[in-house]
mmCIF file of C-alpha atoms and ligand atoms in Angstrom:
data_model
loop_
_atom_site.group_PDB
_atom_site.id
_atom_site.type_symbol
_atom_site.label_atom_id
_atom_site.label_comp_id
_atom_site.label_asym_id
_atom_site.label_seq_id
_atom_site.Cartn_x
_atom_site.Cartn_y
_atom_site.Cartn_z
ATOM 1 C CA MET I 1 0.000 0.000 0.000
ATOM 2 C CA LYS I 2 1.127 3.566 -0.628
ATOM 3 C CA GLN I 3 2.210 5.367 2.539
ATOM 4 C CA LEU I 4 1.507 8.999 3.354
ATOM 5 C CA PHE I 5 4.013 10.376 5.882
ATOM 6 C CA LEU I 6 2.814 13.478 7.668
ATOM 7 C CA ASP I 7 2.915 15.625 10.817
ATOM 8 C CA ILE I 8 6.339 17.018 10.055
ATOM 9 C CA GLN I 9 7.071 20.565 11.174
ATOM 10 C CA GLN I 10 9.955 20.955 8.743
ATOM 11 C CA LEU I 11 10.419 18.606 5.821
ATOM 12 C CA ILE I 12 13.910 19.251 4.424
ATOM 13 C CA THR I 13 13.886 17.898 0.871
ATOM 14 C CA LEU I 14 17.103 19.502 -0.465
ATOM 15 C CA GLU I 15 15.360 19.535 -3.827
ATOM 16 C CA ALA I 16 16.999 22.794 -4.898
ATOM 17 C CA ALA I 17 20.392 21.528 -3.722
ATOM 18 C CA ALA I 18 19.982 18.477 -5.969
ATOM 19 C CA LYS I 19 18.942 20.698 -8.898
ATOM 20 C CA LYS I 20 22.154 22.660 -8.392
ATOM 21 C CA GLN I 21 24.015 19.325 -8.274
ATOM 22 C CA GLY I 22 25.288 20.156 -4.803
ATOM 23 C CA ARG I 23 27.142 23.297 -5.860
ATOM 24 C CA GLN I 24 27.189 26.661 -4.026
ATOM 25 C CA ILE I 25 24.472 25.714 -1.578
ATOM 26 C CA ARG I 26 22.532 28.417 0.258
ATOM 27 C CA GLU I 27 19.942 28.106 3.002
ATOM 28 C CA GLU I 28 17.064 28.257 0.521
ATOM 29 C CA ASP I 29 18.488 25.167 -1.234
ATOM 30 C CA LEU I 30 17.469 23.074 1.773
ATOM 31 C CA SER I 31 13.946 23.434 0.283
ATOM 32 C CA VAL I 32 12.104 23.308 3.585
ATOM 33 C CA ILE I 33 8.385 22.507 3.492
ATOM 34 C CA SER I 34 6.572 23.656 6.643
ATOM 35 C CA ASP I 35 3.966 21.227 7.938
ATOM 36 C CA GLY I 36 5.087 18.911 5.172
ATOM 37 C CA ALA I 37 4.006 15.497 3.945
ATOM 38 C CA PHE I 38 5.118 12.996 1.339
ATOM 39 C CA LEU I 39 3.693 10.001 -0.434
ATOM 40 C CA VAL I 40 5.722 6.815 -0.950
ATOM 41 C CA SER I 41 5.029 3.977 -3.405
ATOM 42 C CA GLU I 42 4.968 0.266 -2.620
ATOM 43 C CA GLU I 43 8.536 0.075 -4.020
ATOM 44 C CA GLY I 44 9.697 2.751 -1.589
ATOM 45 C CA ARG I 45 9.993 5.650 -4.027
ATOM 46 C CA ILE I 46 8.644 9.136 -3.436
ATOM 47 C CA LEU I 47 5.510 9.903 -5.447
ATOM 48 C CA TRP I 48 4.718 13.344 -4.112
ATOM 49 C CA THR I 49 5.939 15.946 -1.594
ATOM 50 C CA GLY I 50 4.058 19.011 -0.379
ATOM 51 C CA ALA I 51 1.950 20.545 2.362
ATOM 52 C CA ARG I 52 -0.110 18.395 4.731
ATOM 53 C CA LYS I 53 -3.359 20.163 3.834
ATOM 54 C CA GLU I 54 -3.006 19.248 0.199
ATOM 55 C CA ALA I 55 -2.011 15.696 1.043
ATOM 56 C CA LEU I 56 -5.168 15.177 3.055
ATOM 57 C CA LYS I 57 -7.261 16.488 0.180
ATOM 58 C CA ASN I 58 -5.720 14.171 -2.413
ATOM 59 C CA TYR I 59 -4.339 11.114 -0.648
ATOM 60 C CA SER I 60 -6.713 10.012 2.075
ATOM 61 C CA GLY I 61 -8.941 6.953 1.920
ATOM 62 C CA PRO I 62 -8.537 3.187 2.006
ATOM 63 C CA ASP I 63 -5.768 3.121 -0.626
ATOM 64 C CA PHE I 64 -3.334 4.997 1.588
ATOM 65 C CA LYS I 65 -1.664 4.117 4.850
ATOM 66 C CA MET I 66 -1.262 7.258 6.978
ATOM 67 C CA VAL I 67 1.943 7.422 9.008
ATOM 68 C CA SER I 68 1.983 10.268 11.510
ATOM 69 C CA LEU I 69 5.659 10.983 12.287
ATOM 70 C CA GLY I 70 5.013 13.761 14.823
ATOM 71 C CA ALA I 71 8.467 15.070 13.942
ATOM 72 C CA GLN I 72 10.130 18.410 14.219
ATOM 73 C CA THR I 73 12.451 17.676 11.294
ATOM 74 C CA VAL I 74 12.665 15.089 8.535
ATOM 75 C CA LEU I 75 15.924 14.985 6.561
ATOM 76 C CA PRO I 76 17.209 12.748 3.747
ATOM 77 C CA ALA I 77 19.322 9.893 5.150
ATOM 78 C CA PHE I 78 23.030 10.704 5.096
ATOM 79 C CA LEU I 79 25.427 8.794 2.835
ATOM 80 C CA GLU I 80 28.888 7.776 4.070
ATOM 81 C CA CYS I 81 30.941 7.826 0.880
ATOM 82 C CA HIS I 82 34.492 6.976 2.099
ATOM 83 C CA THR I 83 35.196 4.405 4.795
ATOM 84 C CA HIS I 84 37.772 1.717 5.525
ATOM 85 C CA SER I 85 35.361 -0.064 7.869
ATOM 86 C CA LEU I 86 36.644 -3.569 7.163
ATOM 87 C CA PHE I 87 39.661 -4.214 9.365
ATOM 88 C CA ALA I 88 40.743 -5.976 12.527
ATOM 89 C CA GLY I 89 42.882 -4.616 15.343
ATOM 90 C CA GLU I 90 43.630 -1.110 16.548
ATOM 91 C CA ARG I 91 46.549 1.279 16.191
ATOM 92 C CA PHE I 92 46.773 3.138 19.518
ATOM 93 C CA GLU I 93 50.532 2.578 19.821
ATOM 94 C CA GLU I 94 50.986 4.373 16.526
ATOM 95 C CA PHE I 95 48.835 7.254 17.757
ATOM 96 C CA GLU I 96 51.125 7.665 20.757
ATOM 97 C CA LEU I 97 54.164 7.475 18.476
ATOM 98 C CA ARG I 98 52.790 10.214 16.249
ATOM 99 C CA LEU I 99 52.262 12.393 19.312
ATOM 100 C CA THR I 100 55.982 12.139 19.998
ATOM 101 C CA GLY I 101 56.686 13.528 16.538
ATOM 102 C CA VAL I 102 57.067 10.452 14.304
ATOM 103 C CA SER I 103 55.257 11.095 11.019
ATOM 104 C CA TYR I 104 52.605 8.897 9.352
ATOM 105 C CA GLU I 105 55.003 8.246 6.455
ATOM 106 C CA GLU I 106 57.856 7.304 8.811
ATOM 107 C CA ILE I 107 55.629 4.868 10.733
ATOM 108 C CA SER I 108 54.692 3.289 7.434
ATOM 109 C CA ARG I 109 58.376 3.024 6.413
ATOM 110 C CA ARG I 110 59.049 1.193 9.676
ATOM 111 C CA GLY I 111 56.409 -1.391 8.768
ATOM 112 C CA GLY I 112 53.669 0.024 10.985
ATOM 113 C CA GLY I 113 50.606 1.926 9.802
ATOM 114 C CA ILE I 114 48.564 0.257 7.082
ATOM 115 C CA GLN I 115 50.870 -2.801 7.128
ATOM 116 C CA SER I 116 50.129 -3.499 10.776
ATOM 117 C CA THR I 117 46.387 -3.435 10.105
ATOM 118 C CA VAL I 118 47.001 -5.811 7.185
ATOM 119 C CA ASN I 119 48.624 -8.294 9.580
ATOM 120 C CA ALA I 120 45.742 -8.124 12.031
ATOM 121 C CA THR I 121 43.129 -8.313 9.282
ATOM 122 C CA ARG I 122 44.736 -11.331 7.610
ATOM 123 C CA GLN I 123 44.708 -13.151 10.932
ATOM 124 C CA ALA I 124 40.979 -12.596 11.443
ATOM 125 C CA SER I 125 38.529 -15.115 10.012
ATOM 126 C CA SER I 126 35.946 -13.966 7.479
ATOM 127 C CA GLU I 127 33.260 -14.599 10.075
ATOM 128 C CA GLU I 128 35.021 -12.333 12.604
ATOM 129 C CA LEU I 129 35.503 -9.635 9.989
ATOM 130 C CA LYS I 130 31.857 -9.838 9.002
ATOM 131 C CA LYS I 131 30.765 -9.332 12.621
ATOM 132 C CA LEU I 132 33.055 -6.316 13.023
ATOM 133 C CA LEU I 133 31.765 -4.817 9.808
ATOM 134 C CA GLN I 134 28.114 -5.372 10.740
ATOM 135 C CA LYS I 135 28.622 -3.584 14.042
ATOM 136 C CA ARG I 136 30.292 -0.623 12.331
ATOM 137 C CA ILE I 137 27.579 -0.347 9.684
ATOM 138 C CA GLN I 138 25.054 -0.298 12.501
ATOM 139 C CA ASN I 139 27.035 2.493 14.203
ATOM 140 C CA PHE I 140 26.658 4.552 11.044
ATOM 141 C CA ARG I 141 22.965 3.721 10.686
ATOM 142 C CA LYS I 142 22.369 4.898 14.253
ATOM 143 C CA GLN I 143 23.605 8.301 13.113
ATOM 144 C CA GLY I 144 21.103 8.490 10.255
ATOM 145 C CA VAL I 145 23.267 7.007 7.506
ATOM 146 C CA GLY I 146 21.607 4.919 4.795
ATOM 147 C CA VAL I 147 24.280 4.098 2.214
ATOM 148 C CA VAL I 148 27.749 3.147 3.514
ATOM 149 C CA GLU I 149 30.740 2.792 1.216
ATOM 150 C CA VAL I 150 33.337 0.226 2.365
ATOM 151 C CA LYS I 151 36.788 -0.173 0.844
ATOM 152 C CA SER I 152 38.991 -3.225 0.763
ATOM 153 C CA GLY I 153 42.680 -2.339 1.167
ATOM 154 C CA TYR I 154 43.839 -4.222 4.260
ATOM 155 C CA GLY I 155 44.409 -7.491 2.414
ATOM 156 C CA LEU I 156 47.139 -6.383 0.017
ATOM 157 C CA SER I 157 47.474 -9.655 -1.860
ATOM 158 C CA LEU I 158 45.042 -10.661 -4.565
ATOM 159 C CA LYS I 159 43.721 -13.521 -2.461
ATOM 160 C CA GLU I 160 43.242 -11.418 0.672
ATOM 161 C CA GLU I 161 41.771 -8.422 -1.168
ATOM 162 C CA LEU I 162 39.216 -10.695 -2.840
ATOM 163 C CA ARG I 163 38.423 -12.273 0.532
ATOM 164 C CA LEU I 164 37.648 -8.819 1.950
ATOM 165 C CA LEU I 165 35.331 -8.003 -0.939
ATOM 166 C CA GLU I 166 33.602 -11.370 -0.371
ATOM 167 C CA VAL I 167 33.059 -10.415 3.274
ATOM 168 C CA ILE I 168 31.397 -7.168 2.193
ATOM 169 C CA ARG I 169 29.201 -9.078 -0.241
ATOM 170 C CA SER I 170 28.225 -11.581 2.469
ATOM 171 C CA LEU I 171 26.348 -8.800 4.290
ATOM 172 C CA LYS I 172 23.789 -8.922 1.468
ATOM 173 C CA ASP I 173 23.017 -5.282 2.177
ATOM 174 C CA PRO I 174 22.189 -3.406 -1.028
ATOM 175 C CA LEU I 175 23.067 -0.104 0.668
ATOM 176 C CA VAL I 176 26.644 -1.129 1.417
ATOM 177 C CA VAL I 177 28.783 -0.086 -1.559
ATOM 178 C CA PRO I 178 32.085 -1.979 -1.984
ATOM 179 C CA THR I 179 35.208 -0.347 -3.436
ATOM 180 C CA PHE I 180 38.350 -2.211 -4.501
ATOM 181 C CA LEU I 181 41.390 -0.545 -2.913
ATOM 182 C CA GLY I 182 44.056 -3.099 -3.838
ATOM 183 C CA PRO I 183 46.640 -0.326 -4.345
ATOM 184 C CA HIS I 184 46.439 0.988 -0.786
ATOM 185 C CA SER I 185 50.063 0.243 0.095
ATOM 186 C CA ALA I 186 52.811 -2.207 -0.844
ATOM 187 C CA SER I 187 51.946 -5.896 -0.777
ATOM 188 C CA PRO I 188 53.967 -7.888 1.787
ATOM 189 C CA GLU I 189 54.483 -10.618 -0.828
ATOM 190 C CA THR I 190 55.230 -8.234 -3.703
ATOM 191 C CA PRO I 191 57.002 -5.264 -2.101
ATOM 192 C CA ASN I 192 57.954 -3.801 -5.479
ATOM 193 C CA LEU I 193 55.108 -1.384 -6.199
ATOM 194 C CA ASP I 194 55.412 -1.682 -9.974
ATOM 195 C CA GLU I 195 55.158 -5.438 -9.821
ATOM 196 C CA TYR I 196 52.219 -5.347 -7.434
ATOM 197 C CA MET I 197 50.475 -2.831 -9.704
ATOM 198 C CA GLU I 198 51.055 -5.130 -12.658
ATOM 199 C CA ASP I 199 49.417 -7.983 -10.723
ATOM 200 C CA LEU I 200 46.487 -5.790 -9.789
ATOM 201 C CA ILE I 201 45.942 -4.772 -13.383
ATOM 202 C CA ARG I 202 46.461 -8.190 -14.974
ATOM 203 C CA LYS I 203 44.764 -10.385 -12.400
ATOM 204 C CA GLY I 204 43.089 -8.305 -9.676
ATOM 205 C CA LEU I 205 40.804 -6.047 -11.693
ATOM 206 C CA PRO I 206 39.649 -8.796 -14.103
ATOM 207 C CA GLU I 207 38.806 -11.075 -11.168
ATOM 208 C CA VAL I 208 36.903 -8.361 -9.281
ATOM 209 C CA SER I 209 34.996 -7.620 -12.466
ATOM 210 C CA LYS I 210 34.308 -11.274 -13.308
ATOM 211 C CA ARG I 211 32.967 -12.009 -9.829
ATOM 212 C CA SER I 212 31.119 -8.651 -9.708
ATOM 213 C CA LEU I 213 32.694 -7.931 -6.326
ATOM 214 C CA ALA I 214 32.890 -4.151 -6.833
ATOM 215 C CA HIS I 215 32.100 -1.568 -9.470
ATOM 216 C CA ARG I 216 34.424 1.023 -8.049
ATOM 217 C CA VAL I 217 38.180 1.218 -7.601
ATOM 218 C CA ASP I 218 40.361 3.446 -5.468
ATOM 219 C CA ILE I 219 44.118 4.039 -5.035
ATOM 220 C CA PHE I 220 46.374 5.859 -2.548
ATOM 221 C CA ILE I 221 48.539 8.297 -4.526
ATOM 222 C CA GLU I 222 51.232 9.597 -2.177
ATOM 223 C CA LYS I 223 54.968 9.713 -1.567
ATOM 224 C CA GLY I 224 56.005 6.258 -0.371
ATOM 225 C CA PHE I 225 52.756 4.755 -1.678
ATOM 226 C CA PHE I 226 51.659 4.811 -5.359
ATOM 227 C CA THR I 227 53.036 7.181 -7.981
ATOM 228 C CA LEU I 228 51.174 9.207 -10.538
ATOM 229 C CA GLU I 229 52.498 6.978 -13.286
ATOM 230 C CA GLN I 230 51.278 3.806 -11.538
ATOM 231 C CA ALA I 231 47.922 5.465 -10.913
ATOM 232 C CA GLU I 232 47.595 6.357 -14.579
ATOM 233 C CA ARG I 233 48.097 2.733 -15.639
ATOM 234 C CA TYR I 234 45.582 1.622 -13.016
ATOM 235 C CA PHE I 235 42.946 4.175 -14.043
ATOM 236 C CA LYS I 236 43.404 3.330 -17.707
ATOM 237 C CA ALA I 237 42.941 -0.409 -17.095
ATOM 238 C CA ALA I 238 40.057 0.119 -14.660
ATOM 239 C CA THR I 239 38.104 2.532 -16.842
ATOM 240 C CA ASP I 240 38.621 0.267 -19.877
ATOM 241 C CA MET I 241 37.014 -2.514 -17.843
ATOM 242 C CA GLY I 242 34.097 -0.251 -16.924
ATOM 243 C CA PHE I 243 34.965 0.464 -13.290
ATOM 244 C CA GLN I 244 34.127 3.788 -11.684
ATOM 245 C CA VAL I 245 37.141 5.576 -10.262
ATOM 246 C CA ALA I 246 37.872 7.324 -6.961
ATOM 247 C CA ALA I 247 41.278 8.238 -5.534
ATOM 248 C CA HIS I 248 43.054 9.282 -2.342
ATOM 249 C CA VAL I 249 44.854 12.423 -3.496
ATOM 250 C CA GLU I 250 46.965 15.271 -2.138
ATOM 251 C CA GLN I 251 46.530 14.085 1.456
ATOM 252 C CA LEU I 252 50.050 14.561 2.822
ATOM 253 C CA SER I 253 51.677 16.216 -0.192
ATOM 254 C CA ARG I 254 50.671 17.406 -3.656
ATOM 255 C CA GLN I 255 51.448 14.726 -6.230
ATOM 256 C CA GLY I 256 49.073 15.731 -9.036
ATOM 257 C CA GLY I 257 46.616 12.929 -8.282
ATOM 258 C CA ALA I 258 43.564 15.201 -8.245
ATOM 259 C CA ASP I 259 44.360 16.444 -11.718
ATOM 260 C CA LEU I 260 44.995 12.947 -13.048
ATOM 261 C CA ALA I 261 41.864 11.432 -11.501
ATOM 262 C CA ARG I 262 39.720 14.292 -12.789
ATOM 263 C CA LYS I 263 41.022 13.652 -16.309
ATOM 264 C CA PHE I 264 39.793 10.064 -15.942
ATOM 265 C CA LYS I 265 36.388 11.462 -14.920
ATOM 266 C CA ALA I 266 36.746 10.099 -11.390
ATOM 267 C CA LEU I 267 33.517 10.209 -9.400
ATOM 268 C CA SER I 268 35.495 11.609 -6.513
ATOM 269 C CA VAL I 269 38.888 12.816 -5.386
ATOM 270 C CA ASP I 270 39.273 12.349 -1.664
ATOM 271 C CA HIS I 271 41.253 14.234 1.002
ATOM 272 C CA CYS I 272 42.321 17.201 -1.193
ATOM 273 C CA VAL I 273 44.348 18.886 1.556
ATOM 274 C CA ASN I 274 47.209 20.064 -0.669
ATOM 275 C CA LEU I 275 45.526 21.491 -3.754
ATOM 276 C CA SER I 276 47.002 24.179 -5.989
ATOM 277 C CA ASP I 277 44.819 27.096 -7.096
ATOM 278 C CA GLU I 278 44.732 25.537 -10.527
ATOM 279 C CA ASP I 279 43.538 22.199 -9.080
ATOM 280 C CA ILE I 280 40.746 24.047 -7.301
ATOM 281 C CA GLN I 281 39.684 25.764 -10.477
ATOM 282 C CA GLU I 282 39.770 22.558 -12.525
ATOM 283 C CA LEU I 283 37.810 20.619 -9.895
ATOM 284 C CA SER I 284 35.240 23.407 -9.676
ATOM 285 C CA ASN I 285 34.555 23.081 -13.400
ATOM 286 C CA SER I 286 34.459 19.288 -13.386
ATOM 287 C CA SER I 287 31.905 16.589 -12.610
ATOM 288 C CA THR I 288 34.253 15.095 -9.994
ATOM 289 C CA THR I 289 33.176 15.506 -6.354
ATOM 290 C CA SER I 290 35.777 16.635 -3.809
ATOM 291 C CA VAL I 291 35.389 14.456 -0.725
ATOM 292 C CA LEU I 292 36.702 16.186 2.387
ATOM 293 C CA LEU I 293 37.785 14.113 5.397
ATOM 294 C CA PRO I 294 38.558 16.501 8.250
ATOM 295 C CA SER I 295 38.679 13.858 11.010
ATOM 296 C CA ALA I 296 41.784 12.412 9.311
ATOM 297 C CA ASP I 297 43.329 15.890 9.158
ATOM 298 C CA LEU I 298 42.626 16.319 12.861
ATOM 299 C CA TYR I 299 44.212 12.983 13.783
ATOM 300 C CA LEU I 300 47.237 13.531 11.548
ATOM 301 C CA ASN I 301 47.544 17.087 12.811
ATOM 302 C CA VAL I 302 47.804 18.578 9.326
ATOM 303 C CA ASP I 303 46.055 21.412 7.489
ATOM 304 C CA TYR I 304 42.408 21.192 6.487
ATOM 305 C CA PRO I 305 41.311 21.197 2.840
ATOM 306 C CA PRO I 306 40.485 24.558 1.228
ATOM 307 C CA ALA I 307 36.744 23.969 1.457
ATOM 308 C CA ARG I 308 35.773 27.629 1.150
ATOM 309 C CA LYS I 309 37.759 28.134 -2.039
ATOM 310 C CA LEU I 310 36.388 24.928 -3.551
ATOM 311 C CA ILE I 311 32.787 25.755 -2.670
ATOM 312 C CA ASP I 312 32.988 29.429 -3.634
ATOM 313 C CA GLN I 313 34.420 28.540 -7.020
ATOM 314 C CA GLY I 314 31.611 26.067 -7.648
ATOM 315 C CA ALA I 315 33.043 22.661 -6.738
ATOM 316 C CA ARG I 316 30.692 20.009 -5.391
ATOM 317 C CA VAL I 317 31.919 18.738 -2.046
ATOM 318 C CA ALA I 318 31.012 15.779 0.140
ATOM 319 C CA LEU I 319 32.051 15.010 3.707
ATOM 320 C CA SER I 320 33.005 11.657 5.155
ATOM 321 C CA THR I 321 34.577 10.246 8.313
ATOM 322 C CA ASP I 322 37.282 8.220 6.448
ATOM 323 C CA PHE I 323 36.776 5.774 9.316
ATOM 324 C CA ASN I 324 39.911 3.579 9.641
ATOM 325 C CA PRO I 325 42.132 2.424 12.530
ATOM 326 C CA GLY I 326 45.077 4.698 11.666
ATOM 327 C CA SER I 327 44.395 8.180 10.378
ATOM 328 C CA SER I 328 40.761 8.428 11.483
ATOM 329 C CA PRO I 329 39.639 6.042 14.218
ATOM 330 C CA SER I 330 36.259 7.757 14.508
ATOM 331 C CA GLN I 331 32.855 6.997 13.066
ATOM 332 C CA SER I 332 31.441 10.276 14.330
ATOM 333 C CA LEU I 333 29.586 12.352 11.761
ATOM 334 C CA GLU I 334 29.222 14.932 14.508
ATOM 335 C CA LEU I 335 32.991 15.360 14.935
ATOM 336 C CA CYS I 336 33.513 15.539 11.200
ATOM 337 C CA SER I 337 30.778 18.149 10.777
ATOM 338 C CA LEU I 338 32.018 20.230 13.704
ATOM 339 C CA LEU I 339 35.450 20.349 12.079
ATOM 340 C CA ALA I 340 33.817 21.342 8.805
ATOM 341 C CA ARG I 341 32.178 24.268 10.596
ATOM 342 C CA LEU I 342 35.063 25.297 12.835
ATOM 343 C CA LYS I 343 38.097 24.609 10.670
ATOM 344 C CA MET I 344 36.772 24.704 7.133
ATOM 345 C CA LYS I 345 34.190 27.463 7.597
ATOM 346 C CA MET I 346 31.419 25.478 5.959
ATOM 347 C CA THR I 347 27.867 26.599 6.679
ATOM 348 C CA LEU I 348 25.179 24.250 7.976
ATOM 349 C CA PRO I 349 23.279 24.110 4.657
ATOM 350 C CA GLU I 350 26.571 23.284 2.899
ATOM 351 C CA ILE I 351 27.194 20.517 5.434
ATOM 352 C CA PHE I 352 23.714 19.009 5.020
ATOM 353 C CA SER I 353 24.185 19.029 1.258
ATOM 354 C CA ALA I 354 27.676 17.491 1.589
ATOM 355 C CA TRP I 355 26.317 14.500 3.580
ATOM 356 C CA THR I 356 23.396 13.952 1.195
ATOM 357 C CA VAL I 357 23.478 15.329 -2.367
ATOM 358 C CA GLY I 358 27.287 15.640 -2.489
ATOM 359 C CA ALA I 359 27.893 12.143 -1.134
ATOM 360 C CA ALA I 360 25.283 10.643 -3.488
ATOM 361 C CA PHE I 361 27.159 12.158 -6.435
ATOM 362 C CA ALA I 362 30.469 10.872 -5.061
ATOM 363 C CA LEU I 363 29.012 7.363 -5.186
ATOM 364 C CA GLY I 364 27.238 7.812 -8.524
ATOM 365 C CA LEU I 365 23.885 7.276 -6.810
ATOM 366 C CA GLU I 366 22.447 10.741 -7.342
ATOM 367 C CA LYS I 367 19.622 9.585 -9.606
ATOM 368 C CA ASP I 368 18.148 7.394 -6.882
ATOM 369 C CA ARG I 369 19.236 8.805 -3.556
ATOM 370 C CA GLY I 370 20.611 11.814 -1.692
ATOM 371 C CA ASN I 371 17.497 13.942 -1.299
ATOM 372 C CA LEU I 372 13.720 13.714 -0.977
ATOM 373 C CA GLU I 373 12.036 14.385 -4.278
ATOM 374 C CA VAL I 374 9.680 12.610 -6.643
ATOM 375 C CA GLY I 375 11.277 9.490 -8.128
ATOM 376 C CA LYS I 376 13.964 8.984 -5.483
ATOM 377 C CA PHE I 377 13.948 6.381 -2.740
ATOM 378 C CA ALA I 378 12.351 7.427 0.547
ATOM 379 C CA ASP I 379 15.533 7.193 2.670
ATOM 380 C CA PHE I 380 14.958 9.581 5.550
ATOM 381 C CA GLN I 381 15.675 10.317 9.200
ATOM 382 C CA VAL I 382 13.272 11.616 11.810
ATOM 383 C CA TRP I 383 14.452 14.151 14.389
ATOM 384 C CA ASP I 384 12.979 15.958 17.360
ATOM 385 C CA LYS I 385 15.098 19.071 16.916
ATOM 386 C CA PRO I 386 15.351 21.824 14.301
ATOM 387 C CA TRP I 387 17.988 21.638 11.532
ATOM 388 C CA SER I 388 19.640 24.831 12.761
ATOM 389 C CA SER I 389 20.613 23.101 16.036
ATOM 390 C CA PHE I 390 22.676 20.370 14.354
ATOM 391 C CA PHE I 391 26.447 19.984 14.729
ATOM 392 C CA TYR I 392 26.769 22.299 17.684
ATOM 393 C CA ASN I 393 27.117 20.187 20.832
ATOM 394 C CA PHE I 394 29.782 17.545 20.703
ATOM 395 C CA GLU I 395 27.798 14.454 21.458
ATOM 396 C CA GLU I 396 26.680 11.377 19.596
ATOM 397 C CA ILE I 397 23.884 12.234 17.242
ATOM 398 C CA HIS I 398 20.987 9.868 16.830
ATOM 399 C CA PRO I 399 17.787 10.385 14.900
ATOM 400 C CA ARG I 400 14.646 9.003 16.503
ATOM 401 C CA ASP I 401 13.957 6.863 13.426
ATOM 402 C CA LEU I 402 15.568 5.916 10.137
ATOM 403 C CA TYR I 403 13.605 4.779 7.086
ATOM 404 C CA LEU I 404 15.207 3.241 4.017
ATOM 405 C CA SER I 405 13.114 2.825 0.864
ATOM 406 C CA GLY I 406 10.076 3.790 2.944
ATOM 407 C CA LYS I 407 10.665 1.047 5.569
ATOM 408 C CA SER I 408 11.578 1.664 9.184
ATOM 409 C CA VAL I 409 15.025 0.297 10.125
ATOM 410 C CA ALA I 410 15.970 -0.731 13.689
ATOM 411 C CA ILE I 411 18.654 1.641 14.958
ATOM 412 C CA SER I 412 18.539 1.462 18.742
HETATM 413 O O1 NIG G 1 42.313 7.595 4.026
HETATM 414 N N1 NIG G 1 45.364 7.464 3.090
HETATM 415 C C1 NIG G 1 45.234 6.266 3.023
HETATM 416 N N2 NIG G 1 44.313 5.539 3.641
HETATM 417 C C2 NIG G 1 43.666 5.897 4.847
HETATM 418 C C3 NIG G 1 44.488 5.580 6.026
HETATM 419 C C4 NIG G 1 44.583 4.149 6.201
HETATM 420 C C5 NIG G 1 45.344 3.752 7.439
HETATM 421 O O2 NIG G 1 46.154 4.543 7.959
HETATM 422 O O3 NIG G 1 45.105 2.610 7.851
HETATM 423 C C6 NIG G 1 43.208 7.340 4.831
HETATM 424 O O4 NIG G 1 43.672 8.194 5.574
HETATM 425 FE FE1 FE G 2 40.713 6.904 3.160
#
């Protein structure tokens, strides 16, 4: 039966933000409907949005199930577009080491960092990894997140990387989006980066494609990790095979990865801390979304990305926690958004758009998700506070309810 959701003081549809493709968002782009209502089809798609009065005129009777939300605010569900949620172990010793002045790159050179998580992850059984992942997905859902992207990248051999992607698939959750991050760091078995890249291109990508384990690929372009030249070969092979591309770029130093990825029509370039003015201009005129990850910048004690310049010049931005055990051991959307406000000078409407419309674009899901308008899935969160009070206190944020495709999801 069709469902009519109503009794919503402020229905935030972000319809105008979606029309502007998440660029240069102002308060009016939140598209707030006072005393709003919306109609959802049996398949969970939105059929109509508008004022309650009109809804009652047109959509009451035995064909419609009325759902009174009694809510102050209804928002589109957030999308988490960049996470490394599939890992075992922790890295608190490394955190302490960094506090004494040892850099992230130096820790990696000494065999710590990503490599130490690879060891712990390889030792964990697929069943253990699945349990860890389920718990972390649930932690995101509790914060109003519908879609969660999860990267591989802590296997670092073809066999182990494929095992991680199989674990993601075993969740059988259509809103968990897998990304192949084979080139995250050197492989313990194939320490030569060129050789490992050759393996990834010749055997890894074809196998991921054949088994339909992921439709997206990612790479870490950085000093001591993968070079621009290796990334170019990877992007060429991946795009020829029909993969969508994302990349970790300009996180610790500027290597030219943002420019390269943009030329390959990457869906997103992520981190973007060390961008040149020219990079900013090129990204602003491109279809590539800049994914900003301020919790990682906080933990690594580095600069924050030039969000204001990107946004003011017309770039589409998304936010994400970058959740991982090393550079961002935090799943908190609240922390990330507070940093966006305090350190990157983003406004609240920009932040709401970044978690919804921007993140949907970063995942290539913008036709189906990311905001509440006719034709899109009814993924929404129900709150008992006004939108203007978000991301102010530092505390865990929890909506009262989360609905995905029009169905209530257990989040407590
Ligand atoms: O996004 N930069 C590379 N990858 C992660 C860190 C992974 C790790 O340190 O385990 C990041 O920051
Ligand atoms: Fe990352």
